[in-house]
Coordinates of C-alpha atoms and ligand atoms in Angstrom, one line a residue:
M59 CA 24.0 -1.4 52.5
R60 CA 23.6 -1.4 48.7
I61 CA 21.5 1.5 47.6
G62 CA 19.3 2.0 44.5
L63 CA 19.0 5.8 44.0
L64 CA 15.9 7.1 42.3
G65 CA 16.5 10.5 40.9
F66 CA 19.8 12.4 40.3
G67 CA 18.7 16.0 40.8
V68 CA 19.6 18.4 43.6
V69 CA 19.1 15.8 46.4
G70 CA 20.1 12.6 44.5
R71 CA 23.4 14.0 43.4
G72 CA 24.1 15.1 47.0
V73 CA 23.3 11.6 48.3
Y74 CA 25.7 10.1 45.7
D75 CA 28.5 12.5 46.8
L76 CA 28.0 12.1 50.5
T77 CA 28.0 8.3 50.4
A78 CA 31.1 8.2 48.1
G79 CA 34.0 6.3 49.9
R80 CA 31.9 5.1 52.8
Q81 CA 32.5 1.5 53.9
D82 CA 28.9 1.0 55.3
M83 CA 26.9 2.0 52.3
T84 CA 27.3 2.3 48.5
V85 CA 25.1 3.7 45.8
A86 CA 25.1 0.8 43.4
K87 CA 22.6 1.9 40.8
V88 CA 21.0 5.2 39.9
V89 CA 17.8 5.6 38.0
C90 CA 18.1 8.8 36.0
L91 CA 16.4 9.9 32.7
E92 CA 19.3 12.1 31.7
D93 CA 22.5 10.8 30.1
V94 CA 24.9 10.6 33.1
T95 CA 28.1 8.6 33.6
L96 CA 29.3 7.8 37.1
P97 CA 32.5 6.2 38.0
D98 CA 31.2 4.0 40.9
A99 CA 27.5 3.4 40.0
Q100 CA 25.6 1.9 37.2
V101 CA 23.1 4.4 35.7
T102 CA 19.9 3.2 34.2
K103 CA 16.7 4.8 32.8
N104 CA 14.7 1.7 33.8
F105 CA 13.4 1.3 37.3
Q106 CA 13.0 -2.4 36.8
D107 CA 16.8 -2.8 36.7
V108 CA 16.9 -1.7 40.3
I109 CA 13.8 -3.6 41.6
T110 CA 15.0 -6.9 40.1
D111 CA 18.5 -6.5 41.5
D112 CA 18.6 -8.7 44.6
S113 CA 21.9 -7.2 45.7
I114 CA 20.2 -3.9 46.3
D115 CA 18.6 -3.8 49.8
T116 CA 17.6 -0.1 50.1
I117 CA 15.9 2.4 47.8
V118 CA 16.6 6.1 48.3
E119 CA 13.8 8.0 46.6
A120 CA 14.9 11.5 45.6
M121 CA 12.6 12.1 42.6
G122 CA 10.0 14.2 44.3
G123 CA 6.3 14.4 43.2
L124 CA 3.6 11.8 43.6
H125 CA 3.9 9.8 40.4
P126 CA 5.7 7.7 39.5
A127 CA 7.4 8.0 43.0
Y128 CA 4.4 6.3 44.7
E129 CA 4.3 3.4 42.2
F130 CA 8.1 2.9 42.4
V131 CA 8.3 3.0 46.2
K132 CA 5.3 0.7 46.6
A133 CA 6.9 -1.8 44.2
A134 CA 10.2 -1.5 46.0
I135 CA 8.6 -2.3 49.4
E136 CA 6.8 -5.3 47.8
A137 CA 10.2 -6.5 46.6
G138 CA 11.5 -6.4 50.1
K139 CA 13.6 -3.2 50.0
N140 CA 14.0 -0.6 52.7
I141 CA 12.9 2.9 51.8
V142 CA 14.5 6.2 52.6
T143 CA 12.8 9.3 51.0
S144 CA 12.9 13.1 51.2
N145 CA 9.6 13.3 49.4
K146 CA 7.1 15.2 51.6
A147 CA 4.2 15.0 49.1
L148 CA 4.6 11.3 48.9
V149 CA 4.8 10.6 52.7
C150 CA 2.0 13.1 53.5
T151 CA -0.3 11.5 50.9
F152 CA 0.5 7.8 51.2
Y153 CA 2.2 7.3 54.6
D154 CA -0.8 5.5 56.1
E155 CA -0.7 3.0 53.2
L156 CA 3.0 2.6 52.8
I157 CA 3.9 2.2 56.5
P158 CA 1.6 -0.7 57.1
L159 CA 2.9 -2.3 53.8
A160 CA 6.5 -1.8 54.9
K161 CA 5.8 -3.4 58.3
E162 CA 4.0 -6.3 56.6
K163 CA 7.0 -6.9 54.3
G164 CA 9.5 -6.4 57.2
V165 CA 11.4 -3.5 55.7
C166 CA 12.2 0.0 57.0
F167 CA 10.7 3.3 55.9
R168 CA 12.3 6.6 56.9
C169 CA 11.7 10.2 55.7
T170 CA 13.6 12.6 58.0
A171 CA 14.6 14.9 55.1
A172 CA 11.0 15.4 54.2
V173 CA 10.7 18.2 56.7
G174 CA 13.4 20.7 57.5
G175 CA 16.0 19.8 54.9
G176 CA 19.1 19.1 57.0
I177 CA 17.5 19.6 60.4
G178 CA 16.9 16.4 62.4
W179 CA 13.4 17.7 63.2
L180 CA 11.2 14.6 62.6
S181 CA 13.7 12.2 64.3
E182 CA 13.7 14.5 67.4
L183 CA 9.9 14.9 67.3
E184 CA 9.6 11.1 67.4
R185 CA 11.9 11.0 70.4
A186 CA 10.0 13.9 72.0
R187 CA 6.6 12.2 71.8
R188 CA 7.9 9.1 73.7
M189 CA 8.1 11.2 76.9
Q190 CA 5.3 13.6 76.8
T191 CA 2.2 15.0 75.1
I192 CA 3.1 17.3 72.2
E193 CA 0.8 20.3 72.3
Q194 CA 2.1 22.3 69.3
V195 CA 4.3 22.0 66.3
G196 CA 5.2 24.5 63.5
G197 CA 7.3 27.4 62.4
I198 CA 9.3 28.3 59.3
M199 CA 9.4 25.1 57.2
N200 CA 10.1 26.3 53.7
G201 CA 13.5 27.6 52.6
T202 CA 12.4 29.1 49.4
C203 CA 9.7 31.3 50.9
N204 CA 12.0 32.4 53.7
Y205 CA 14.7 33.2 51.1
I206 CA 12.2 35.3 49.1
L207 CA 10.8 37.1 52.2
D208 CA 14.2 37.8 53.7
S209 CA 15.6 39.1 50.4
M210 CA 12.7 41.4 50.0
T211 CA 12.9 42.6 53.5
R212 CA 16.6 43.0 54.1
L213 CA 18.0 43.5 50.6
G214 CA 15.1 45.2 48.9
L215 CA 14.9 42.6 46.1
G216 CA 11.8 42.2 44.0
Y217 CA 9.7 39.1 44.4
D218 CA 10.6 37.7 40.9
E219 CA 14.3 38.3 41.4
A220 CA 14.4 36.6 44.8
L221 CA 12.4 33.6 43.5
K222 CA 14.8 33.2 40.6
Q223 CA 17.8 33.2 43.0
A224 CA 16.1 30.6 45.2
Q225 CA 15.6 28.4 42.1
Q226 CA 19.3 28.9 41.0
L227 CA 20.4 27.9 44.5
G228 CA 18.5 24.6 44.4
Y229 CA 16.0 25.5 47.2
A230 CA 12.8 25.6 45.2
E231 CA 10.8 22.5 44.1
A232 CA 10.7 21.6 40.4
N233 CA 7.4 23.6 40.3
P234 CA 8.1 26.6 42.6
T235 CA 4.3 27.2 42.8
T236 CA 4.4 24.4 45.4
D237 CA 6.7 26.5 47.5
V238 CA 5.2 30.0 47.1
E239 CA 1.6 28.9 47.5
G240 CA 2.5 27.2 50.8
I241 CA 1.8 23.6 49.6
D242 CA 5.3 22.4 50.5
T243 CA 4.8 23.8 54.0
W244 CA 1.3 22.3 54.1
H245 CA 2.7 18.8 53.5
K246 CA 5.3 19.4 56.1
V247 CA 3.0 20.6 58.9
I248 CA 0.5 17.8 58.2
L249 CA 3.3 15.2 58.4
S250 CA 4.7 16.8 61.6
S251 CA 1.2 17.0 63.2
N252 CA 0.5 13.4 62.3
I253 CA 3.6 12.2 64.0
A254 CA 3.3 14.6 67.0
F255 CA -0.4 14.0 67.7
G256 CA -0.8 10.4 66.5
V257 CA -3.5 11.2 63.9
S258 CA -4.0 11.2 60.2
L259 CA -5.2 14.7 59.4
D260 CA -7.8 15.2 56.8
K261 CA -5.7 17.4 54.4
E262 CA -8.7 19.2 53.0
T263 CA -9.4 20.6 56.4
V264 CA -5.9 22.3 56.7
P265 CA -6.1 25.7 55.2
V266 CA -3.1 27.2 53.4
A267 CA -2.2 30.7 52.2
G268 CA 1.1 31.4 50.4
I269 CA 3.2 34.5 49.6
S270 CA 2.7 34.8 45.9
Q271 CA 0.6 38.0 46.2
I272 CA 3.0 39.9 48.4
K273 CA 4.2 43.3 47.1
A274 CA 7.0 45.6 48.0
S275 CA 4.4 48.0 49.4
D276 CA 3.4 45.3 52.0
I277 CA 7.0 44.8 53.0
A278 CA 7.3 48.6 53.5
N279 CA 4.2 48.6 55.7
F280 CA 5.6 45.8 57.9
T281 CA 9.0 47.5 58.3
E282 CA 7.4 50.8 59.1
K283 CA 5.3 49.2 61.9
G284 CA 8.2 47.0 63.3
Y285 CA 7.1 43.6 61.9
V286 CA 8.7 41.0 59.7
C287 CA 6.6 38.7 57.5
K288 CA 7.3 34.9 57.5
L289 CA 5.5 31.9 56.1
I290 CA 4.6 30.0 59.3
S291 CA 2.9 26.7 59.9
T292 CA 0.8 25.8 63.0
G293 CA -0.4 22.5 64.3
K294 CA -2.0 22.5 67.8
C295 CA -3.7 19.8 69.8
K296 CA -5.8 20.7 72.9
D297 CA -8.4 18.4 74.5
G298 CA -8.4 16.3 71.4
N299 CA -9.2 19.3 69.1
I300 CA -6.6 19.9 66.4
S301 CA -6.0 23.2 64.6
A302 CA -3.6 23.2 61.7
Y303 CA -2.9 25.9 59.0
V304 CA -0.2 27.6 57.0
Q305 CA -0.2 31.4 56.5
P306 CA 2.1 34.4 56.1
T307 CA 2.5 35.7 59.7
L308 CA 3.7 39.0 61.1
V309 CA 6.2 38.6 63.9
K310 CA 7.6 41.5 65.9
Q311 CA 11.1 42.5 65.0
G312 CA 13.4 40.9 67.7
Q313 CA 11.3 37.7 67.9
P314 CA 13.4 34.6 67.0
E315 CA 11.4 33.9 63.8
S316 CA 12.0 37.4 62.6
A317 CA 15.7 36.9 62.4
V318 CA 15.8 33.7 60.4
P319 CA 17.8 34.5 57.2
A320 CA 18.0 33.1 53.7
N321 CA 16.9 29.4 53.3
Y322 CA 17.1 28.6 57.0
N323 CA 14.1 27.0 58.9
L324 CA 13.1 27.4 62.5
I325 CA 10.8 24.7 63.7
T326 CA 9.4 24.3 67.2
F327 CA 7.5 21.9 69.3
V328 CA 5.8 22.6 72.6
G329 CA 5.7 19.5 74.9
S330 CA 3.9 19.0 78.2
A331 CA 7.3 18.3 80.0
S332 CA 9.9 19.9 77.8
D333 CA 7.9 23.1 77.0
R334 CA 9.2 24.9 73.9
M335 CA 12.1 23.4 71.9
S336 CA 13.2 24.9 68.6
F337 CA 15.3 23.5 65.8
Y338 CA 17.2 25.8 63.5
G339 CA 19.2 25.0 60.3
Q340 CA 19.4 24.8 56.6
G341 CA 15.9 23.9 55.5
A342 CA 16.7 23.3 51.8
G343 CA 19.6 22.7 49.5
R344 CA 21.7 19.8 48.1
Y345 CA 24.0 18.8 50.9
P346 CA 21.9 19.7 54.0
T347 CA 19.0 17.6 52.6
A348 CA 21.2 14.8 51.4
Y349 CA 22.9 14.8 54.9
N350 CA 19.5 13.8 56.5
V351 CA 18.8 11.2 53.8
V352 CA 22.2 9.5 54.5
Q353 CA 21.5 9.8 58.3
D354 CA 18.3 7.8 57.6
C355 CA 20.4 5.2 55.8
A356 CA 22.7 5.0 58.8
D357 CA 19.6 4.6 61.1
V358 CA 18.3 1.8 58.8
L359 CA 21.6 0.0 59.3
L360 CA 21.0 0.3 63.1
G361 CA 17.6 -1.2 62.7
R362 CA 15.7 2.1 63.4
G363 CA 13.0 1.6 60.8
F364 CA 10.0 3.9 61.4
Y365 CA 8.4 6.9 62.8
S366 CA 5.0 6.5 64.5
P367 CA 2.2 5.1 62.3
Y368 CA -0.6 7.5 61.6
G369 CA -3.7 7.3 63.8
E370 CA -7.4 7.9 63.0
K371 CA -8.4 10.2 60.2
T372 CA -9.1 13.5 61.9
A373 CA -10.5 16.9 60.8
T374 CA -9.1 20.1 62.1
N375 CA -11.1 22.7 64.0
N376 CA -9.6 26.1 63.1
T377 CA -11.7 28.3 65.4
D378 CA -8.7 30.4 66.7
T379 CA -9.4 34.1 66.2
L380 CA -6.5 36.2 65.0
R381 CA -6.1 39.7 63.6
Y382 CA -5.0 39.9 59.9
Y383 CA -3.3 42.3 57.6
V384 CA -5.1 42.2 54.2
S385 CA -4.0 44.0 50.9
G386 CA -4.9 43.8 47.3
V387 CA -8.7 43.7 47.4
S388 CA -11.6 45.4 49.1
D389 CA -15.1 44.1 49.6
A390 CA -18.1 44.3 52.0
W391 CA -16.9 41.5 54.3
L392 CA -13.5 43.2 54.7
A393 CA -15.2 46.6 55.3
E394 CA -17.3 45.0 58.0
N395 CA -14.3 43.5 59.7
T396 CA -11.9 46.5 59.4
D397 CA -10.3 47.6 62.6
E398 CA -7.7 50.0 61.2
R399 CA -5.8 50.9 58.0
W400 CA -2.1 50.8 57.2
N401 CA -1.9 52.9 54.0
D402 CA -3.8 50.9 51.4
A403 CA -4.0 47.8 53.5
V404 CA -6.6 46.7 56.1
I405 CA -6.0 45.4 59.6
T406 CA -9.0 43.2 60.6
K407 CA -10.7 42.7 63.9
P408 CA -10.1 39.2 65.3
V409 CA -11.6 36.7 62.8
S410 CA -11.5 32.9 62.9
V411 CA -8.8 31.2 60.9
S412 CA -11.3 29.1 59.0
Q413 CA -13.4 32.2 58.2
I414 CA -10.6 34.3 56.6
H415 CA -9.2 31.3 54.6
A416 CA -12.7 30.6 53.2
W417 CA -13.0 34.3 52.3
R418 CA -9.5 34.3 50.6
K419 CA -10.5 31.3 48.4
N420 CA -13.0 33.7 46.8
N421 CA -10.4 36.5 46.7
P422 CA -7.3 34.8 45.3
N423 CA -5.6 38.2 44.6
A424 CA -5.7 39.1 48.3
F425 CA -2.5 38.9 50.3
I426 CA -3.2 38.0 54.0
A427 CA -0.9 37.8 56.9
A428 CA -1.9 36.9 60.5
F429 CA -0.5 38.7 63.5
A430 CA 1.5 36.1 65.5
E431 CA -0.1 35.1 68.8
G432 CA 1.4 36.0 72.1
Ligands
LIG539 N1 11.5 23.5 48.3 C1 11.8 23.1 49.7 C2 12.1 24.4 50.5 C3 12.9 22.2 49.8 O1 12.3 25.4 49.8 O2 12.1 24.3 51.7 C4 13.1 21.5 51.1 O3 12.0 20.8 51.5

């Protein structure tokens, strides 16, 4: 396999290092806008140098973002090259266009590193759904948010300091707003739900709340009451109805999610035969993520080209009712739905997921966290 590598940042550099010296695959060319010199690969600033090189059979896309990644990947498929990507925004947004195109052109398209960094989550989810109905997917899917929440809870760090460390360690996206507002997790749970349930979720119907409004006083409240806050994604399918959402969630100390440290992820599916299966590991970072990219290249060499194609466009139905912790604002709706108070914060009566997310859209300074089910 001769690889054209798009991007030489955290993940791209990792792919270059992990493929060095392998007999079965070589990074032949790297597209990088910086001035870099590499001993074993030609570096170019021009994507056309890769696309027109017939000796390159596989493109590894590690640029991130939607544009120009989408244009480059589409052109590469049309030129008959296999695609391996870690770009969750790209696959979440364009998978149902790019997969049929890849099939039409007879090339592979794999994206294991798009969810869970180094965890073989998507590849195992694909195997799981061959045997059974998947009823639920989700968990901790963002290393940056977990790093921030864990550092605030266990080490007493401030939010800004913890975010800065996550950036320095290479966990955060180029624009960390994507991480802390939950968008990265949103992409990941949509992609996971699509593969698990065989649908194409209407993204606009998947609500998301992030952690950017959390304060040290919230963390103190949770610790005092025996809870740990994590950013948790949920995708559920029951009788054809799908719920999917991303939100800070309070788990009881001692539950598996509460103990997940640093940049680690803990992702779970519930299947009709297997019941609950969880996957734990490094959810972000250079070598864990590059490891899954190179694993995908090895799978392409074995002819394992695809995950399931998306199914029908489907809206979610987020009618589950949960209790929520809310801080940072007060208004009439909150007063009507207050069950108890934790210092300055409110604990709501059970409210529907869609209702509180709609309320939060009008109250962007509010911090909300659901109490975990069960
Ligand atoms: N920014 C992502 C995270 C990288 O923090 O999890 C891995 O997808």
